[in-house]
PDB file of C-alpha atoms in Angstrom:
ATOM      1  CA  UNK C   1     -13.214 -16.201  -0.508  1.00 47.00           C
ATOM      2  CA  UNK C   2      -9.147 -16.200   0.078  1.00 52.00           C
ATOM      3  CA  UNK C   3      -7.816 -19.315  -1.916  1.00 57.00           C
ATOM      4  CA  UNK C   4      -5.299 -20.834   0.128  1.00 54.00           C
ATOM      5  CA  UNK C   5      -1.966 -21.371  -1.515  1.00 65.00           C
ATOM      6  CA  UNK C   6      -0.730 -24.811  -2.812  1.00 76.00           C
ATOM      7  CA  UNK C   7       1.960 -26.450  -2.150  1.00 80.00           C
ATOM      8  CA  UNK C   8       3.881 -25.760  -4.699  1.00 88.00           C
ATOM      9  CA  UNK C   9       3.516 -22.587  -3.824  1.00 91.00           C
ATOM     10  CA  UNK C  10       3.924 -22.561   0.217  1.00 93.00           C
ATOM     11  CA  UNK C  11       8.123 -24.674  -1.056  1.00 94.00           C
ATOM     12  CA  UNK C  12       8.566 -21.609  -3.704  1.00 96.00           C
ATOM     13  CA  UNK C  13       7.657 -19.312  -0.260  1.00 97.00           C
ATOM     14  CA  UNK C  14       9.726 -21.226   1.625  1.00 96.00           C
ATOM     15  CA  UNK C  15      12.514 -21.942  -0.831  1.00 97.00           C
ATOM     16  CA  UNK C  16      12.751 -17.948  -1.202  1.00 98.00           C
ATOM     17  CA  UNK C  17      13.058 -17.572   2.509  1.00 97.00           C
ATOM     18  CA  UNK C  18      15.644 -19.885   3.123  1.00 97.00           C
ATOM     19  CA  UNK C  19      18.153 -17.965   0.278  1.00 97.00           C
ATOM     20  CA  UNK C  20      17.902 -15.086   2.698  1.00 98.00           C
ATOM     21  CA  UNK C  21      18.100 -16.032   5.868  1.00 97.00           C
ATOM     22  CA  UNK C  22      21.383 -16.821   4.165  1.00 98.00           C
ATOM     23  CA  UNK C  23      22.082 -13.931   3.317  1.00 97.00           C
ATOM     24  CA  UNK C  24      21.037 -12.449   6.703  1.00 97.00           C
ATOM     25  CA  UNK C  25      18.281 -10.766   6.023  1.00 97.00           C
ATOM     26  CA  UNK C  26      16.829 -11.074   9.768  1.00 95.00           C
ATOM     27  CA  UNK C  27      13.546  -9.957  10.607  1.00 95.00           C
ATOM     28  CA  UNK C  28      13.347  -7.082  12.218  1.00 88.00           C
ATOM     29  CA  UNK C  29      10.374  -5.881  14.710  1.00 79.00           C
ATOM     30  CA  UNK C  30       8.876  -3.026  14.358  1.00 73.00           C
ATOM     31  CA  UNK C  31       8.806   0.048  16.060  1.00 70.00           C
ATOM     32  CA  UNK C  32       4.294   0.042  16.104  1.00 71.00           C
ATOM     33  CA  UNK C  33       2.634  -3.100  17.023  1.00 66.00           C
ATOM     34  CA  UNK C  34       1.166  -4.334  13.169  1.00 63.00           C
ATOM     35  CA  UNK C  35      -2.567  -4.497  13.563  1.00 58.00           C
ATOM     36  CA  UNK C  36      -3.596  -6.136  11.094  1.00 62.00           C
ATOM     37  CA  UNK C  37      -7.480  -5.014   9.775  1.00 65.00           C
ATOM     38  CA  UNK C  38      -8.975  -8.216   9.201  1.00 66.00           C
ATOM     39  CA  UNK C  39     -10.714  -8.505   5.967  1.00 65.00           C
ATOM     40  CA  UNK C  40     -14.122  -7.075   6.164  1.00 72.00           C
ATOM     41  CA  UNK C  41     -17.957  -8.120   5.112  1.00 84.00           C
ATOM     42  CA  UNK C  42     -18.599  -5.880   2.408  1.00 92.00           C
ATOM     43  CA  UNK C  43     -22.225  -6.171   0.985  1.00 91.00           C
ATOM     44  CA  UNK C  44     -22.745  -2.547  -0.301  1.00 94.00           C
ATOM     45  CA  UNK C  45     -20.714   0.504  -2.108  1.00 96.00           C
ATOM     46  CA  UNK C  46     -20.339   2.773   1.250  1.00 95.00           C
ATOM     47  CA  UNK C  47     -19.294  -0.666   3.561  1.00 96.00           C
ATOM     48  CA  UNK C  48     -16.045   0.120   0.930  1.00 97.00           C
ATOM     49  CA  UNK C  49     -15.773   3.912   2.899  1.00 97.00           C
ATOM     50  CA  UNK C  50     -13.242   2.839   5.985  1.00 97.00           C
ATOM     51  CA  UNK C  51     -10.763   0.597   3.738  1.00 97.00           C
ATOM     52  CA  UNK C  52     -10.268   3.217   1.187  1.00 98.00           C
ATOM     53  CA  UNK C  53      -7.465   6.224   1.181  1.00 98.00           C
ATOM     54  CA  UNK C  54      -8.780   8.846  -1.122  1.00 98.00           C
ATOM     55  CA  UNK C  55      -5.858   9.076  -3.644  1.00 98.00           C
ATOM     56  CA  UNK C  56      -4.861  12.640  -5.614  1.00 98.00           C
ATOM     57  CA  UNK C  57      -1.452  11.666  -6.711  1.00 98.00           C
ATOM     58  CA  UNK C  58      -1.453  12.986 -10.741  1.00 97.00           C
ATOM     59  CA  UNK C  59       1.852  15.640 -10.891  1.00 96.00           C
ATOM     60  CA  UNK C  60      -1.071  18.796 -12.385  1.00 98.00           C
ATOM     61  CA  UNK C  61      -3.405  18.830  -8.794  1.00 98.00           C
ATOM     62  CA  UNK C  62      -3.824  22.025  -7.231  1.00 98.00           C
ATOM     63  CA  UNK C  63      -4.028  23.390  -4.039  1.00 98.00           C
ATOM     64  CA  UNK C  64      -7.908  23.708  -4.838  1.00 98.00           C
ATOM     65  CA  UNK C  65      -7.857  19.954  -6.294  1.00 98.00           C
ATOM     66  CA  UNK C  66      -6.671  18.957  -2.976  1.00 98.00           C
ATOM     67  CA  UNK C  67      -9.051  20.780  -0.511  1.00 98.00           C
ATOM     68  CA  UNK C  68     -11.497  18.967  -3.081  1.00 98.00           C
ATOM     69  CA  UNK C  69      -9.812  15.565  -1.972  1.00 98.00           C
ATOM     70  CA  UNK C  70     -10.554  16.587   1.803  1.00 98.00           C
ATOM     71  CA  UNK C  71     -13.312  17.934   1.650  1.00 98.00           C
ATOM     72  CA  UNK C  72     -15.309  14.566  -0.173  1.00 98.00           C
ATOM     73  CA  UNK C  73     -12.920  12.266   2.859  1.00 98.00           C
ATOM     74  CA  UNK C  74     -14.518  14.200   5.166  1.00 98.00           C
ATOM     75  CA  UNK C  75     -18.439  13.264   3.777  1.00 98.00           C
ATOM     76  CA  UNK C  76     -17.734   9.362   2.663  1.00 98.00           C
ATOM     77  CA  UNK C  77     -15.901   8.939   6.241  1.00 97.00           C
ATOM     78  CA  UNK C  78     -12.442   7.727   4.227  1.00 98.00           C
ATOM     79  CA  UNK C  79     -10.003   5.851   6.343  1.00 98.00           C
ATOM     80  CA  UNK C  80      -7.827   9.028   4.479  1.00 98.00           C
ATOM     81  CA  UNK C  81      -6.140  10.828   1.665  1.00 98.00           C
ATOM     82  CA  UNK C  82      -3.149  10.514  -0.132  1.00 98.00           C
ATOM     83  CA  UNK C  83      -1.185  12.884  -1.620  1.00 98.00           C
ATOM     84  CA  UNK C  84       2.352  13.705  -3.176  1.00 98.00           C
ATOM     85  CA  UNK C  85       4.607  14.804  -0.606  1.00 98.00           C
ATOM     86  CA  UNK C  86       3.766  18.396  -1.472  1.00 98.00           C
ATOM     87  CA  UNK C  87       0.322  19.027  -0.091  1.00 98.00           C
ATOM     88  CA  UNK C  88       0.938  16.933   2.912  1.00 98.00           C
ATOM     89  CA  UNK C  89       0.652  20.576   4.991  1.00 98.00           C
ATOM     90  CA  UNK C  90      -2.891  21.410   3.381  1.00 98.00           C
ATOM     91  CA  UNK C  91      -4.264  18.188   3.417  1.00 98.00           C
ATOM     92  CA  UNK C  92      -3.048  18.441   7.536  1.00 98.00           C
ATOM     93  CA  UNK C  93      -4.929  21.166   8.056  1.00 98.00           C
ATOM     94  CA  UNK C  94      -8.407  20.328   5.796  1.00 98.00           C
ATOM     95  CA  UNK C  95      -8.382  17.437   7.813  1.00 98.00           C
ATOM     96  CA  UNK C  96      -7.979  18.667  11.613  1.00 97.00           C
ATOM     97  CA  UNK C  97      -9.930  17.397  14.149  1.00 97.00           C
ATOM     98  CA  UNK C  98     -11.516  14.746  11.442  1.00 97.00           C
ATOM     99  CA  UNK C  99     -10.001  10.269  12.533  1.00 96.00           C
ATOM    100  CA  UNK C 100      -9.469  10.345   8.182  1.00 98.00           C
ATOM    101  CA  UNK C 101      -5.440   9.742   7.612  1.00 98.00           C
ATOM    102  CA  UNK C 102      -2.928  11.934   5.634  1.00 98.00           C
ATOM    103  CA  UNK C 103      -1.328   9.084   3.968  1.00 98.00           C
ATOM    104  CA  UNK C 104       1.970  10.590   1.288  1.00 98.00           C
ATOM    105  CA  UNK C 105       4.367   8.598  -0.791  1.00 98.00           C
ATOM    106  CA  UNK C 106       8.019   8.114  -0.414  1.00 98.00           C
ATOM    107  CA  UNK C 107      10.565   7.710  -3.919  1.00 98.00           C
ATOM    108  CA  UNK C 108       7.375   7.769  -6.154  1.00 98.00           C
ATOM    109  CA  UNK C 109       6.698   6.678  -8.170  1.00 97.00           C
ATOM    110  CA  UNK C 110       9.741   4.852  -9.965  1.00 97.00           C
ATOM    111  CA  UNK C 111      12.207   3.444  -6.661  1.00 98.00           C
ATOM    112  CA  UNK C 112      14.712   4.420  -8.746  1.00 97.00           C
ATOM    113  CA  UNK C 113      15.845   6.679  -5.837  1.00 97.00           C
ATOM    114  CA  UNK C 114      19.370   6.540  -3.888  1.00 98.00           C
ATOM    115  CA  UNK C 115      18.218   4.313  -0.487  1.00 98.00           C
ATOM    116  CA  UNK C 116      19.243   8.166   1.954  1.00 98.00           C
ATOM    117  CA  UNK C 117      17.413  10.021  -0.267  1.00 98.00           C
ATOM    118  CA  UNK C 118      14.134   8.066   0.610  1.00 98.00           C
ATOM    119  CA  UNK C 119      15.089   8.845   3.570  1.00 98.00           C
ATOM    120  CA  UNK C 120      15.432  11.778   4.046  1.00 98.00           C
ATOM    121  CA  UNK C 121      12.122  12.678   2.065  1.00 98.00           C
ATOM    122  CA  UNK C 122      10.552  10.224   4.902  1.00 98.00           C
ATOM    123  CA  UNK C 123      11.597  11.862   8.392  1.00 98.00           C
ATOM    124  CA  UNK C 124      10.628  15.396   6.292  1.00 98.00           C
ATOM    125  CA  UNK C 125       7.105  14.180   5.196  1.00 98.00           C
ATOM    126  CA  UNK C 126       6.689  13.354   8.701  1.00 98.00           C
ATOM    127  CA  UNK C 127       7.500  16.349  10.096  1.00 98.00           C
ATOM    128  CA  UNK C 128       4.695  17.776   7.884  1.00 98.00           C
ATOM    129  CA  UNK C 129       2.391  15.517   9.646  1.00 98.00           C
ATOM    130  CA  UNK C 130       2.032  12.405   7.659  1.00 98.00           C
ATOM    131  CA  UNK C 131       0.345   9.428   9.591  1.00 98.00           C
ATOM    132  CA  UNK C 132       1.670   7.143   7.027  1.00 98.00           C
ATOM    133  CA  UNK C 133       3.909   6.728   3.888  1.00 98.00           C
ATOM    134  CA  UNK C 134       3.790   4.218   1.077  1.00 98.00           C
ATOM    135  CA  UNK C 135       7.713   3.507  -0.226  1.00 98.00           C
ATOM    136  CA  UNK C 136       8.059   2.121  -3.543  1.00 98.00           C
ATOM    137  CA  UNK C 137      11.231  -0.333  -3.323  1.00 98.00           C
ATOM    138  CA  UNK C 138      13.808  -0.494  -5.874  1.00 98.00           C
ATOM    139  CA  UNK C 139      12.622  -2.444  -8.989  1.00 98.00           C
ATOM    140  CA  UNK C 140      15.637  -2.791 -10.850  1.00 98.00           C
ATOM    141  CA  UNK C 141      17.709  -4.762  -7.942  1.00 98.00           C
ATOM    142  CA  UNK C 142      14.805  -6.697  -7.128  1.00 98.00           C
ATOM    143  CA  UNK C 143      15.470  -8.154 -10.821  1.00 98.00           C
ATOM    144  CA  UNK C 144      18.485  -8.111 -10.373  1.00 98.00           C
ATOM    145  CA  UNK C 145      17.521 -10.517  -7.409  1.00 98.00           C
ATOM    146  CA  UNK C 146      19.339  -8.656  -5.373  1.00 98.00           C
ATOM    147  CA  UNK C 147      17.459  -8.940  -1.657  1.00 98.00           C
ATOM    148  CA  UNK C 148      20.176  -6.786  -0.104  1.00 98.00           C
ATOM    149  CA  UNK C 149      19.237  -3.712  -1.343  1.00 98.00           C
ATOM    150  CA  UNK C 150      15.822  -3.727  -1.008  1.00 98.00           C
ATOM    151  CA  UNK C 151      16.033  -5.057   2.019  1.00 98.00           C
ATOM    152  CA  UNK C 152      18.208  -2.417   3.382  1.00 98.00           C
ATOM    153  CA  UNK C 153      16.414  -0.023   1.154  1.00 98.00           C
ATOM    154  CA  UNK C 154      12.586  -0.814   3.069  1.00 98.00           C
ATOM    155  CA  UNK C 155      14.338  -0.987   6.528  1.00 98.00           C
ATOM    156  CA  UNK C 156      16.580   1.803   6.619  1.00 98.00           C
ATOM    157  CA  UNK C 157      12.505   4.019   4.851  1.00 98.00           C
ATOM    158  CA  UNK C 158      11.329   1.579   7.717  1.00 97.00           C
ATOM    159  CA  UNK C 159      13.298   3.785  10.246  1.00 97.00           C
ATOM    160  CA  UNK C 160      13.637   6.711   9.018  1.00 98.00           C
ATOM    161  CA  UNK C 161       9.919   6.812   9.559  1.00 97.00           C
ATOM    162  CA  UNK C 162       9.905   5.016  13.392  1.00 96.00           C
ATOM    163  CA  UNK C 163       6.575   5.050  14.989  1.00 95.00           C
ATOM    164  CA  UNK C 164       4.983   5.945  11.310  1.00 97.00           C
ATOM    165  CA  UNK C 165       3.267   3.021   9.658  1.00 96.00           C
ATOM    166  CA  UNK C 166       4.752   2.159   6.012  1.00 97.00           C
ATOM    167  CA  UNK C 167       3.413   0.807   2.952  1.00 98.00           C
ATOM    168  CA  UNK C 168       5.500  -0.752   0.485  1.00 98.00           C
ATOM    169  CA  UNK C 169       5.040  -0.334  -2.338  1.00 98.00           C
ATOM    170  CA  UNK C 170       5.773  -3.966  -4.970  1.00 98.00           C
ATOM    171  CA  UNK C 171       4.610  -2.625  -8.914  1.00 97.00           C
ATOM    172  CA  UNK C 172       3.201  -6.226  -9.023  1.00 97.00           C
ATOM    173  CA  UNK C 173       2.454  -5.343 -12.940  1.00 96.00           C
ATOM    174  CA  UNK C 174       6.562  -5.710 -13.352  1.00 96.00           C
ATOM    175  CA  UNK C 175       7.273  -8.668 -11.391  1.00 97.00           C
ATOM    176  CA  UNK C 176       7.272 -12.018 -12.312  1.00 97.00           C
ATOM    177  CA  UNK C 177       5.219 -14.554  -9.718  1.00 97.00           C
ATOM    178  CA  UNK C 178       9.250 -15.219  -7.719  1.00 97.00           C
ATOM    179  CA  UNK C 179      10.269 -11.660  -7.769  1.00 98.00           C
ATOM    180  CA  UNK C 180       6.449 -10.605  -6.460  1.00 98.00           C
ATOM    181  CA  UNK C 181       7.033 -13.240  -3.414  1.00 98.00           C
ATOM    182  CA  UNK C 182      11.170 -11.530  -3.027  1.00 98.00           C
ATOM    183  CA  UNK C 183       9.076  -8.232  -2.254  1.00 98.00           C
ATOM    184  CA  UNK C 184       6.719  -9.062   0.412  1.00 98.00           C
ATOM    185  CA  UNK C 185       9.337 -11.561   2.355  1.00 98.00           C
ATOM    186  CA  UNK C 186      11.892  -8.667   2.197  1.00 98.00           C
ATOM    187  CA  UNK C 187       8.857  -5.904   3.477  1.00 98.00           C
ATOM    188  CA  UNK C 188       8.236  -8.538   5.603  1.00 97.00           C
ATOM    189  CA  UNK C 189      11.555  -9.396   7.029  1.00 97.00           C
ATOM    190  CA  UNK C 190      12.691  -5.362   7.371  1.00 97.00           C
ATOM    191  CA  UNK C 191       9.728  -4.076   9.457  1.00 96.00           C
ATOM    192  CA  UNK C 192       7.267  -3.141   7.605  1.00 97.00           C
ATOM    193  CA  UNK C 193       3.411  -3.287   7.856  1.00 96.00           C
ATOM    194  CA  UNK C 194       1.594  -3.327   4.868  1.00 97.00           C
ATOM    195  CA  UNK C 195       2.591  -4.019   1.056  1.00 98.00           C
ATOM    196  CA  UNK C 196       1.090  -2.642  -1.757  1.00 98.00           C
ATOM    197  CA  UNK C 197       0.444  -4.174  -5.202  1.00 98.00           C
ATOM    198  CA  UNK C 198       1.129  -0.839  -7.368  1.00 97.00           C
ATOM    199  CA  UNK C 199       1.229   2.616  -7.673  1.00 97.00           C
ATOM    200  CA  UNK C 200      -1.335   2.767 -10.566  1.00 93.00           C
ATOM    201  CA  UNK C 201       1.517   4.613 -13.491  1.00 93.00           C
ATOM    202  CA  UNK C 202       2.943   1.061 -14.438  1.00 86.00           C
ATOM    203  CA  UNK C 203       2.004  -1.592 -16.706  1.00 73.00           C
ATOM    204  CA  UNK C 204      -1.006  -1.490 -15.077  1.00 85.00           C
ATOM    205  CA  UNK C 205      -2.247  -2.108 -12.212  1.00 86.00           C
ATOM    206  CA  UNK C 206      -3.724  -4.521  -9.564  1.00 95.00           C
ATOM    207  CA  UNK C 207      -5.693  -7.557  -9.934  1.00 97.00           C
ATOM    208  CA  UNK C 208      -6.946 -10.096  -7.612  1.00 98.00           C
ATOM    209  CA  UNK C 209      -4.155 -12.791  -8.722  1.00 97.00           C
ATOM    210  CA  UNK C 210      -1.588 -10.518  -7.338  1.00 97.00           C
ATOM    211  CA  UNK C 211      -3.514 -10.090  -3.770  1.00 98.00           C
ATOM    212  CA  UNK C 212      -4.474 -13.607  -3.564  1.00 97.00           C
ATOM    213  CA  UNK C 213      -0.377 -14.343  -4.058  1.00 97.00           C
ATOM    214  CA  UNK C 214       0.723 -11.145  -1.203  1.00 98.00           C
ATOM    215  CA  UNK C 215      -1.967 -12.618   0.957  1.00 97.00           C
ATOM    216  CA  UNK C 216      -0.363 -16.278   0.068  1.00 96.00           C
ATOM    217  CA  UNK C 217       3.077 -14.976   0.636  1.00 97.00           C
ATOM    218  CA  UNK C 218       2.252 -12.746   4.290  1.00 96.00           C
ATOM    219  CA  UNK C 219      -1.117 -14.003   5.652  1.00 95.00           C
ATOM    220  CA  UNK C 220      -2.497 -12.246   8.195  1.00 93.00           C
ATOM    221  CA  UNK C 221       1.187 -10.551   9.223  1.00 93.00           C
ATOM    222  CA  UNK C 222       1.009  -8.138   6.967  1.00 95.00           C
ATOM    223  CA  UNK C 223      -2.080  -6.257   5.263  1.00 96.00           C
ATOM    224  CA  UNK C 224      -2.003  -5.846   1.998  1.00 97.00           C
ATOM    225  CA  UNK C 225      -3.107  -2.116  -0.415  1.00 98.00           C
ATOM    226  CA  UNK C 226      -4.942  -2.750  -3.544  1.00 98.00           C
ATOM    227  CA  UNK C 227      -4.152   0.226  -5.552  1.00 98.00           C
ATOM    228  CA  UNK C 228      -3.756   1.444  -8.786  1.00 96.00           C
ATOM    229  CA  UNK C 229      -7.504   1.120 -11.570  1.00 94.00           C
ATOM    230  CA  UNK C 230      -9.561   0.523  -8.789  1.00 97.00           C
ATOM    231  CA  UNK C 231     -12.459   2.150 -10.838  1.00 96.00           C
ATOM    232  CA  UNK C 232     -15.671   0.391  -9.765  1.00 96.00           C
ATOM    233  CA  UNK C 233     -17.832  -1.386  -7.066  1.00 97.00           C
ATOM    234  CA  UNK C 234     -17.438  -5.165  -8.334  1.00 96.00           C
ATOM    235  CA  UNK C 235     -13.941  -4.310  -8.608  1.00 97.00           C
ATOM    236  CA  UNK C 236     -13.021  -2.691  -4.947  1.00 97.00           C
ATOM    237  CA  UNK C 237     -15.710  -6.073  -3.363  1.00 97.00           C
ATOM    238  CA  UNK C 238     -13.690  -8.504  -5.067  1.00 97.00           C
ATOM    239  CA  UNK C 239     -10.028  -7.283  -4.072  1.00 97.00           C
ATOM    240  CA  UNK C 240     -11.339  -6.747  -0.724  1.00 97.00           C
ATOM    241  CA  UNK C 241     -12.288 -10.264  -0.891  1.00 96.00           C
ATOM    242  CA  UNK C 242      -9.320 -11.828  -2.132  1.00 97.00           C
ATOM    243  CA  UNK C 243      -7.629  -9.900   1.132  1.00 96.00           C
ATOM    244  CA  UNK C 244      -7.115  -6.473   0.761  1.00 97.00           C
ATOM    245  CA  UNK C 245      -7.598  -4.242   4.135  1.00 96.00           C
ATOM    246  CA  UNK C 246      -7.275  -0.651   2.697  1.00 97.00           C
ATOM    247  CA  UNK C 247      -7.789   0.053  -1.146  1.00 98.00           C
ATOM    248  CA  UNK C 248      -5.787   3.440  -2.734  1.00 98.00           C
ATOM    249  CA  UNK C 249      -9.029   4.332  -5.588  1.00 97.00           C
ATOM    250  CA  UNK C 250      -9.199   7.965  -6.995  1.00 97.00           C
ATOM    251  CA  UNK C 251     -12.473   7.265  -8.256  1.00 97.00           C
ATOM    252  CA  UNK C 252     -13.609   6.614  -4.258  1.00 98.00           C
ATOM    253  CA  UNK C 253     -17.083   8.912  -5.304  1.00 98.00           C
ATOM    254  CA  UNK C 254     -17.705   6.754  -8.068  1.00 97.00           C
ATOM    255  CA  UNK C 255     -17.175   3.621  -5.796  1.00 98.00           C
ATOM    256  CA  UNK C 256     -19.048   4.183  -2.896  1.00 97.00           C
ATOM    257  CA  UNK C 257     -22.109   6.461  -4.503  1.00 96.00           C
ATOM    258  CA  UNK C 258     -23.336   3.529  -6.510  1.00 88.00           C
ATOM    259  CA  UNK C 259     -26.537   2.353  -6.889  1.00 57.00           C
ATOM    260  CA  UNK C 260     -25.922  -1.582  -6.828  1.00 46.00           C
ATOM    261  CA  UNK C 261     -26.732  -3.001  -3.593  1.00 43.00           C
ATOM    262  CA  UNK C 262     -25.821  -6.530  -2.825  1.00 45.00           C
ATOM    263  CA  UNK C 263     -27.602  -8.497   0.118  1.00 41.00           C
TER     264      UNK C 263
END
């Protein structure tokens, strides 16, 4: 069950939004129509498969590992695979003729790249065949309360992506509540289609509390991708119930083949 935001949280969201208005950070109409998947009812492990982006972002991943990842995605009908840019072309080759998407990352995992570098990386991965792009925000700028820099960074990547959906990784484990709220509002204003909890490479992975907060901020306006540390069915289901519409998992096969049956 999704919790409704309390009055204090609503006031805080409104206050931060008004601050962004004062900075002239306009809301951008996305190049593509936002079509946010509705939260699904999950009764058994395989119900999660259409929400899962089967993920392998480890630096030691090999071509053989990526081929195996794609084979598993086809076998279990996952939403897609999420791979590093160097493997986008291979993933597209392996998934040709299927409905599995190829998702890749930009400015990963630190978000500390120069914006122009993120823009060029975005263009290159799309040329290679990426169907979706997950970008990391400049986390230090957000913590500096430099909303304009974060907004411009996201907007530049969104513009470079054109009709390709962009997910904005906020790295929630490194942020205070007000910073999480600000990151979600900035992603929405800059034209992103999703907000994503984390890279899985930092302090901690995703939590139900993170997802509930993000849902309170973006409502049904953006999708929410939970990622990082999702290793079992119960955790995955709880994240979906909290408001996640996508899941980034490396333990995807383990999750959907658990014998536990609910309902």
